[in-house]
Coordinates of C-alpha atoms and ligand atoms in Angstrom, one line a residue:
M1 CA -7.9 -20.1 25.3
E2 CA -9.1 -16.6 25.6
K3 CA -12.8 -16.0 25.3
G4 CA -14.2 -13.8 22.6
V5 CA -11.3 -14.0 20.2
I6 CA -12.3 -13.6 16.6
P7 CA -10.8 -15.1 13.4
V8 CA -8.0 -13.2 11.9
K9 CA -8.7 -11.6 8.5
I10 CA -6.3 -11.6 5.6
T11 CA -5.6 -8.8 3.1
D12 CA -4.0 -10.0 -0.1
T13 CA -1.4 -7.7 -1.6
T14 CA -0.4 -9.7 -4.7
F15 CA -1.9 -7.1 -7.2
R16 CA 0.0 -4.2 -5.6
D17 CA 2.7 -4.5 -3.0
G18 CA 3.6 -8.1 -3.9
H19 CA 4.7 -7.3 -7.4
Q20 CA 5.8 -3.7 -6.5
S21 CA 8.3 -5.3 -4.0
L22 CA 9.5 -8.2 -6.1
L23 CA 8.9 -7.4 -9.8
A24 CA 9.5 -3.6 -10.0
T25 CA 5.7 -3.0 -10.1
R26 CA 5.6 -4.4 -13.6
M27 CA 2.7 -6.9 -13.4
K28 CA 0.1 -6.0 -16.1
L29 CA -3.6 -6.0 -15.9
E30 CA -3.7 -8.8 -18.4
D31 CA -2.0 -11.1 -15.9
M32 CA -4.4 -10.1 -13.1
L33 CA -7.8 -10.5 -14.9
P34 CA -7.7 -14.2 -15.6
I35 CA -7.4 -15.0 -11.9
A36 CA -9.3 -12.0 -10.5
E37 CA -12.6 -13.8 -10.0
Q38 CA -11.0 -16.8 -8.3
M39 CA -9.1 -14.4 -6.0
D40 CA -12.4 -12.7 -5.3
D41 CA -13.8 -16.1 -4.3
I42 CA -11.1 -16.9 -1.7
G43 CA -12.7 -14.7 1.0
F44 CA -10.0 -12.1 1.7
H45 CA -10.9 -9.2 4.0
S46 CA -9.7 -7.0 1.2
M47 CA -7.4 -7.0 -1.8
E48 CA -4.8 -4.3 -2.2
V49 CA -4.8 -3.6 -5.9
W50 CA -4.0 0.0 -6.6
G51 CA -2.0 3.0 -5.5
G52 CA 1.6 3.1 -4.3
A53 CA 3.9 2.9 -7.4
T54 CA 1.3 1.1 -9.6
F55 CA -0.2 4.4 -10.9
D56 CA 3.0 5.9 -12.1
T57 CA 4.2 2.5 -13.5
C58 CA 1.0 2.0 -15.5
M59 CA 1.6 5.1 -17.5
R60 CA 5.4 5.2 -17.5
F61 CA 6.2 1.6 -18.5
L62 CA 3.1 -0.4 -19.2
N63 CA 1.1 1.9 -21.5
E64 CA -1.9 1.1 -19.3
D65 CA -4.4 3.6 -18.0
P66 CA -4.3 3.3 -14.2
W67 CA -8.0 4.3 -13.9
E68 CA -9.0 1.7 -16.5
R69 CA -7.1 -0.9 -14.5
L70 CA -9.1 -0.1 -11.4
R71 CA -12.4 -0.2 -13.2
Q72 CA -11.6 -3.5 -14.8
L73 CA -10.6 -5.0 -11.5
R74 CA -13.7 -3.7 -9.9
K75 CA -15.7 -5.4 -12.6
S76 CA -14.2 -8.8 -11.9
I77 CA -13.8 -8.5 -8.1
K78 CA -17.4 -8.0 -6.9
K79 CA -17.4 -9.4 -3.4
T80 CA -14.0 -8.4 -1.9
K81 CA -13.2 -4.9 -0.7
L82 CA -10.6 -3.2 -2.9
Q83 CA -7.9 -1.4 -1.1
M84 CA -5.2 1.2 -2.2
L85 CA -2.1 2.8 -0.7
L86 CA -2.0 6.6 -0.7
R87 CA 1.0 8.7 0.3
G88 CA -1.1 11.3 2.1
Q89 CA -0.7 14.7 0.5
N90 CA 1.7 13.1 -2.0
L91 CA -1.2 10.9 -3.3
V92 CA 0.5 8.4 -5.6
G93 CA 3.2 10.8 -6.7
Y94 CA 6.4 12.1 -5.1
R95 CA 5.6 15.6 -4.0
H96 CA 2.9 17.5 -2.1
Y97 CA -0.2 18.4 -4.1
A98 CA -2.7 21.1 -3.3
D99 CA -5.9 20.2 -1.4
D100 CA -8.1 20.5 -4.4
V101 CA -6.0 17.8 -6.1
V102 CA -6.2 15.5 -3.0
E103 CA -10.0 16.1 -2.9
A104 CA -10.5 15.3 -6.6
F105 CA -8.2 12.2 -6.5
V106 CA -9.7 10.6 -3.4
K107 CA -13.2 11.2 -4.8
K108 CA -12.4 9.6 -8.1
A109 CA -10.5 6.7 -6.5
I110 CA -13.6 5.8 -4.5
F111 CA -16.0 6.5 -7.4
N112 CA -14.1 4.1 -9.6
G113 CA -14.2 1.3 -7.1
I114 CA -11.8 1.7 -4.1
D115 CA -13.3 0.8 -0.7
I116 CA -10.4 1.2 1.7
I117 CA -7.7 3.8 1.5
R118 CA -4.5 3.3 3.5
I119 CA -3.1 6.8 4.1
F120 CA 0.4 7.3 5.3
D121 CA 3.1 10.0 5.5
A122 CA 6.8 9.4 5.4
L123 CA 7.4 11.6 8.4
N124 CA 4.3 10.4 10.3
D125 CA 3.3 14.1 10.1
V126 CA -0.5 13.9 10.6
R127 CA -1.0 17.3 8.9
N128 CA 0.0 15.5 5.7
M129 CA -2.7 12.9 6.2
E130 CA -5.7 14.8 7.5
K131 CA -7.0 16.1 4.2
A132 CA -7.0 12.6 2.6
I133 CA -8.7 11.1 5.7
S134 CA -11.5 13.7 5.8
V135 CA -12.2 13.4 2.0
T136 CA -12.2 9.6 2.2
K137 CA -14.8 9.8 5.0
K138 CA -16.9 12.3 3.2
E139 CA -17.0 10.0 0.1
G140 CA -18.1 7.0 2.1
G141 CA -14.8 5.2 2.0
H142 CA -12.9 3.4 4.8
A143 CA -10.0 5.6 5.9
Q144 CA -7.1 3.6 7.3
G145 CA -4.7 5.8 9.3
T146 CA -1.1 4.6 9.1
I147 CA 1.9 4.4 11.4
S148 CA 5.1 4.2 9.4
Y149 CA 7.1 2.0 11.7
T150 CA 10.7 2.7 12.4
V151 CA 13.2 2.2 15.1
S152 CA 14.9 5.2 16.8
P153 CA 15.4 6.6 20.3
F154 CA 12.3 8.7 19.7
H155 CA 10.0 6.0 18.4
N156 CA 8.6 4.1 21.4
L157 CA 5.2 2.7 22.3
E158 CA 4.0 6.0 23.7
Y159 CA 4.9 7.8 20.5
Y160 CA 3.0 5.3 18.3
Q161 CA 0.0 5.3 20.7
K162 CA -0.3 9.1 20.5
L163 CA 0.1 9.0 16.7
A164 CA -2.7 6.4 16.4
Q165 CA -4.9 8.3 18.8
T166 CA -4.5 11.5 16.7
L167 CA -5.4 9.6 13.5
K168 CA -8.5 8.3 15.3
D169 CA -9.4 11.8 16.3
M170 CA -9.1 12.9 12.7
G171 CA -11.6 10.2 11.7
A172 CA -9.5 7.1 10.8
D173 CA -11.6 3.9 10.8
S174 CA -8.7 1.6 11.5
I175 CA -5.0 1.7 12.1
C176 CA -2.3 0.1 10.0
I177 CA 1.2 -0.6 11.3
K178 CA 3.3 -0.3 8.2
D179 CA 6.6 -2.0 8.6
M180 CA 8.0 -1.3 5.1
A181 CA 11.6 -2.3 6.0
G182 CA 10.6 -5.6 7.8
I183 CA 12.3 -4.6 11.0
I184 CA 9.5 -5.1 13.6
T185 CA 10.5 -7.8 16.0
P186 CA 7.9 -10.4 17.2
Q187 CA 7.9 -8.9 20.7
M188 CA 7.5 -5.3 19.4
A189 CA 4.6 -6.5 17.2
F190 CA 2.9 -8.0 20.2
D191 CA 3.4 -4.9 22.4
L192 CA 2.4 -2.4 19.8
V193 CA -0.7 -4.2 18.7
K194 CA -1.7 -4.7 22.3
V195 CA -1.3 -1.1 23.2
L196 CA -3.2 0.1 20.2
K197 CA -6.1 -2.4 20.7
E198 CA -6.4 -1.6 24.4
Q199 CA -5.8 2.2 24.3
V200 CA -6.9 3.4 20.9
K201 CA -9.6 0.8 20.4
L202 CA -9.7 0.7 16.6
P203 CA -9.2 -2.3 14.4
V204 CA -5.5 -2.9 13.8
Q205 CA -3.9 -4.2 10.6
L206 CA -0.3 -5.3 10.4
H207 CA 1.7 -4.8 7.2
C208 CA 5.2 -6.3 7.2
H209 CA 7.8 -7.1 4.5
Y210 CA 9.6 -10.3 4.8
T211 CA 13.0 -8.8 4.1
S212 CA 14.7 -9.6 7.4
G213 CA 12.9 -13.0 7.8
M214 CA 11.0 -11.9 11.0
A215 CA 7.6 -11.1 9.5
S216 CA 5.9 -14.4 9.9
M217 CA 7.0 -14.5 13.6
A218 CA 5.8 -10.9 14.1
Y219 CA 2.5 -11.9 12.6
Y220 CA 2.0 -14.8 15.0
K221 CA 2.8 -12.6 18.0
A222 CA 0.5 -9.9 16.6
V223 CA -2.3 -12.4 16.4
E224 CA -1.8 -13.3 20.0
A225 CA -2.1 -9.6 20.9
G226 CA -5.4 -9.4 19.0
V227 CA -4.5 -8.0 15.6
D228 CA -7.5 -7.9 13.3
V229 CA -6.0 -8.1 9.8
L230 CA -2.7 -9.3 8.4
D231 CA -1.3 -8.4 5.0
C232 CA -0.1 -11.4 3.0
A233 CA 0.6 -12.2 -0.6
I234 CA 0.0 -15.4 -2.5
S235 CA 3.1 -17.6 -1.9
S236 CA 4.5 -17.4 -5.4
I237 CA 4.6 -13.6 -5.1
A238 CA 5.5 -13.5 -1.4
L239 CA 8.6 -13.6 0.9
S240 CA 11.9 -11.8 0.3
T241 CA 11.0 -8.1 0.0
S242 CA 7.3 -8.9 -0.3
Q243 CA 4.8 -9.9 2.4
P244 CA 4.6 -13.2 4.2
A245 CA 2.9 -16.0 2.3
A246 CA -0.9 -16.2 2.8
E247 CA -0.8 -20.0 2.8
T248 CA 1.8 -20.1 5.7
I249 CA -0.2 -17.7 7.9
V250 CA -3.5 -19.5 7.1
A251 CA -2.1 -22.9 7.9
S252 CA -0.4 -21.8 11.1
L253 CA -3.7 -20.4 12.5
Q254 CA -5.8 -23.5 11.7
G255 CA -7.1 -25.2 14.7
T256 CA -6.7 -22.1 16.8
P257 CA -9.5 -19.6 17.8
Y258 CA -7.9 -17.2 15.3
D259 CA -8.4 -19.5 12.3
S260 CA -8.9 -17.3 9.2
G261 CA -11.2 -19.9 7.7
L262 CA -9.6 -19.5 4.2
D263 CA -9.3 -22.6 2.1
L264 CA -5.7 -23.7 1.3
N265 CA -6.9 -25.5 -1.8
K266 CA -8.2 -22.2 -3.3
L267 CA -5.0 -20.5 -2.3
S268 CA -2.9 -23.1 -4.0
V269 CA -4.8 -22.7 -7.3
A270 CA -3.8 -19.0 -7.2
A271 CA -0.2 -19.9 -6.2
E272 CA 0.1 -22.1 -9.2
Y273 CA -1.2 -19.4 -11.5
F274 CA 1.2 -16.7 -10.1
K275 CA 4.2 -19.0 -10.4
N276 CA 3.8 -18.8 -14.2
V277 CA 3.1 -15.0 -14.1
R278 CA 6.2 -14.5 -12.0
A279 CA 8.4 -16.3 -14.5
K280 CA 7.2 -13.9 -17.2
Y281 CA 8.7 -11.0 -15.3
K282 CA 12.0 -12.7 -14.5
K283 CA 14.1 -9.8 -15.8
F284 CA 12.6 -7.5 -13.1
D285 CA 12.7 -10.0 -10.3
V286 CA 14.8 -8.6 -7.4
S287 CA 14.6 -11.6 -5.1
N288 CA 17.7 -13.5 -4.3
G289 CA 15.8 -15.8 -2.0
T290 CA 17.8 -15.1 1.2
V291 CA 17.4 -13.0 4.3
D292 CA 18.8 -9.5 3.9
V293 CA 21.2 -9.1 6.8
N294 CA 21.8 -5.5 6.1
V295 CA 18.2 -4.7 7.0
L296 CA 18.8 -6.2 10.5
R297 CA 22.2 -4.4 10.8
Y298 CA 21.3 -0.9 9.4
Q299 CA 17.5 -0.9 9.3
I300 CA 17.9 0.1 5.7
P301 CA 15.1 -1.2 3.4
G302 CA 16.2 -3.6 0.7
G303 CA 15.1 -1.3 -2.2
M304 CA 17.4 1.4 -0.9
I305 CA 20.5 -0.8 -0.9
S306 CA 19.9 -1.8 -4.6
N307 CA 19.6 1.9 -5.4
F308 CA 23.0 2.6 -3.7
I309 CA 24.6 -0.1 -5.7
S310 CA 23.5 1.3 -9.0
Q311 CA 24.3 4.9 -8.0
L312 CA 27.8 4.0 -6.8
Q313 CA 28.4 1.8 -9.9
Q314 CA 27.7 4.9 -12.1
Q315 CA 30.3 6.8 -10.2
N316 CA 32.7 3.9 -10.4
A317 CA 32.7 3.9 -6.6
L318 CA 31.1 0.6 -5.6
D319 CA 33.9 0.1 -3.0
K320 CA 32.3 2.9 -1.0
L321 CA 29.1 0.9 -0.3
P322 CA 30.1 0.0 3.3
Q323 CA 30.8 3.7 4.1
V324 CA 27.4 4.7 2.6
L325 CA 25.6 2.0 4.7
E326 CA 27.3 3.4 7.8
E327 CA 26.5 7.0 6.8
V328 CA 22.7 6.4 6.3
P329 CA 22.0 6.1 10.1
R330 CA 24.0 9.2 10.8
V331 CA 22.2 11.3 8.2
R332 CA 18.9 9.9 9.5
E333 CA 19.8 11.0 13.0
D334 CA 20.7 14.5 11.7
F335 CA 17.4 14.6 10.0
G336 CA 15.4 13.8 13.1
F337 CA 15.0 10.1 12.6
P338 CA 12.5 10.0 9.7
P339 CA 11.1 6.5 8.8
L340 CA 12.8 5.3 5.6
V341 CA 10.0 5.2 3.1
T342 CA 9.2 7.1 -0.1
P343 CA 10.2 9.9 -0.3
S344 CA 12.3 10.2 2.9
S345 CA 14.3 7.1 2.0
Q346 CA 15.4 8.7 -1.3
I347 CA 16.3 12.0 0.4
V348 CA 18.3 10.5 3.1
G349 CA 19.9 8.0 0.7
A350 CA 21.0 10.5 -1.9
Q351 CA 22.5 12.8 0.8
A352 CA 24.4 9.9 2.4
V353 CA 25.9 9.0 -1.0
L354 CA 26.9 12.6 -1.6
N355 CA 28.5 12.9 1.9
V356 CA 30.6 9.8 1.3
L357 CA 31.6 10.6 -2.3
L358 CA 32.6 14.2 -1.5
G359 CA 34.6 13.1 1.5
E360 CA 33.0 15.9 3.6
R361 CA 29.6 15.7 5.2
Y362 CA 27.1 18.2 3.8
K363 CA 29.7 19.9 1.7
M364 CA 26.9 19.9 -0.8
A365 CA 23.2 19.3 -0.2
T366 CA 20.6 18.1 -2.7
T367 CA 17.6 20.3 -3.4
E368 CA 15.4 17.7 -1.6
T369 CA 17.7 18.0 1.5
K370 CA 17.3 21.8 1.5
N371 CA 13.5 21.5 1.2
Y372 CA 13.5 18.9 3.9
M373 CA 15.4 21.2 6.2
K374 CA 13.1 24.1 5.3
G375 CA 10.2 22.0 6.6
L376 CA 8.5 21.6 3.2
Y377 CA 8.0 17.9 3.6
G378 CA 6.5 18.4 7.1
R379 CA 7.7 18.0 10.7
P380 CA 10.4 15.4 11.3
P381 CA 9.7 13.0 14.2
A382 CA 12.5 14.4 16.3
P383 CA 14.5 17.7 16.3
V384 CA 17.0 17.9 13.4
N385 CA 20.7 18.5 14.1
E386 CA 20.8 22.4 14.3
E387 CA 24.4 22.6 13.2
V388 CA 23.7 20.6 10.1
R389 CA 20.6 22.6 9.3
K390 CA 22.6 25.9 9.5
K391 CA 25.2 24.4 7.2
I392 CA 22.4 23.6 4.7
I393 CA 20.0 26.5 4.8
G394 CA 21.9 29.1 6.8
E395 CA 19.8 31.5 8.9
E396 CA 16.6 30.7 7.1
Q397 CA 13.9 29.5 9.5
P398 CA 11.9 26.4 8.6
V399 CA 8.2 26.8 7.9
N400 CA 5.9 25.8 10.7
T401 CA 2.6 25.6 8.8
R402 CA 1.1 22.5 7.2
P403 CA 3.1 22.2 4.0
A404 CA 0.0 22.0 1.7
D405 CA -1.1 25.4 3.1
L406 CA 1.6 26.9 1.0
L407 CA 0.2 25.5 -2.2
E408 CA -2.3 27.3 -4.5
P409 CA -5.1 25.2 -6.0
Q410 CA -3.8 23.2 -9.1
M411 CA -6.8 21.6 -10.8
E412 CA -8.2 24.5 -12.8
E413 CA -4.8 25.4 -14.3
A414 CA -4.1 21.7 -15.1
R415 CA -7.4 21.4 -16.8
K416 CA -6.5 24.3 -19.1
E417 CA -3.0 23.0 -19.8
I418 CA -3.9 19.5 -20.8
G419 CA -7.0 20.6 -22.8
F420 CA -8.5 18.1 -25.2
Y421 CA -6.0 15.4 -24.3
A422 CA -8.1 14.8 -21.1
E423 CA -11.3 13.0 -21.8
T424 CA -12.3 12.8 -18.1
E425 CA -11.5 14.4 -14.8
E426 CA -9.5 11.2 -14.1
D427 CA -7.2 12.2 -17.0
V428 CA -6.7 15.6 -15.5
L429 CA -5.6 14.0 -12.3
S430 CA -3.1 11.7 -14.1
Y431 CA -1.7 14.8 -15.7
V432 CA -1.5 17.0 -12.6
M433 CA 0.3 14.4 -10.6
F434 CA 2.7 13.4 -13.4
P435 CA 2.9 16.3 -15.9
Q436 CA 5.5 14.8 -18.3
V437 CA 4.7 11.1 -18.0
G438 CA 0.9 11.8 -17.9
K439 CA 0.9 14.1 -20.9
K440 CA 2.9 11.7 -23.0
F441 CA 0.6 8.9 -21.9
L442 CA -2.6 10.8 -22.8
E443 CA -1.1 11.7 -26.2
E444 CA -0.4 8.1 -27.0
R445 CA -3.9 7.1 -25.8
L446 CA -5.4 9.7 -28.2
A447 CA -3.3 8.1 -30.9
G448 CA -5.0 4.8 -30.2
K449 CA -2.1 3.1 -28.6
V450 CA -3.9 2.4 -25.3
K451 CA -7.1 0.4 -24.9
V452 CA -9.8 2.0 -22.7
D453 CA -13.3 0.8 -22.2
F454 CA -15.1 4.2 -21.8
S455 CA -18.4 2.4 -21.2
L456 CA -17.1 1.7 -17.8
V457 CA -16.5 5.3 -16.9
G458 CA -19.1 6.5 -14.5
N459 CA -20.8 3.2 -14.6
E460 CA -22.8 2.9 -11.3
K461 CA -22.2 -0.8 -11.2
N462 CA -18.6 -0.1 -10.6
I463 CA -19.3 1.5 -7.3
N464 CA -19.3 -0.9 -4.5
H465 CA -19.5 0.6 -1.0
Y466 CA -19.2 -1.5 2.0
P467 CA -20.1 -0.7 5.6
V468 CA -16.9 0.3 7.3
Ligands
CO1 CO1 4.5 -2.4 1.8

């Protein structure tokens, strides 16, 4: 056994990615709070509880204030670091926001209780991550730089090492390998973790989805290569399109130098609890309990395929699904091999459907495809197909600047627009990121339909900074 190995740490994703991946992000705060203190007691490295799609979903479907959710969780979870997922310059929305919005949002996320911010960009364009990283650092948070993992002729160890090094140079405290589609092989997990640990010399955290069935094997190989933290969910909210089960990983490392030290009994109490919670959200449950072979064949994330099915059904063209699945990798190649994650997965997916339904490739392009080709989302990982670009945007030259440099500040204007509906700066942020949904939500809150404990706003006890 190698000398100097340290225990592997576990991040629990049950309160964010777990239910986002399995239950359409519908888990309510009322189903988290009763178990929050027990979860806090388990000894996780961190708990991912906020960001991603949870912010939008709180206001859009659950009549819950996302900021209130964070404050309530912070109140119950006193020992464990709280973590969130941030889409770089897109924050928790679906388009780029101006720098003043990024600044205000990150500041308020940390102020209300977040310790670790995982920052990613769908194109791995570091210019879309740098602002969020620098504000996180300035506010005393832990900035985790993210590699969105994908497979293409351009994505090799050297590419990822360079990307991680750039993130480190920008101030990242650790690196996350984010395998949203669940396509990293055990050997690649080993090689990638090893190269990052040896060359970039930052803590490495591995985030896999179980979709293809390879994730637990990838985790074990990553452990052998020296990974620091693994993302897991409590077993009853794990597997399928969610993360590997915490219990499996904990048990498999017992008796090795990597032993996480977590108590399986405590984990099973939580598992029992979430079994009942999951049953409550049955109508949103997307798991069919099997391995998704399409992910292995086409490297298309599970969520994308279910989108195709509903889009094609609406057009009465479900028989075209095989052609669409074949078209996605071709569109992705034309687009310079972007990783398939929000929002690039939607852009590539919608264009692939259009190409198949119209019977001619790029006969029509979506607005998002046009903006993508104009460089408004950032720089694709590899050169785009020039012929395709000409067909879509003609002679127009793509922009070469950092996309957010083209945006005017937005906070002041938003503050005026939303007026008395906003009781806090946090409310202004909810509105600026989601103008329609946010406004409707704030109106309903004013009408007394949403419960908020304002005594927690700005409560110093909520702020819990940890050494990074
Ligand atoms: Co994920």
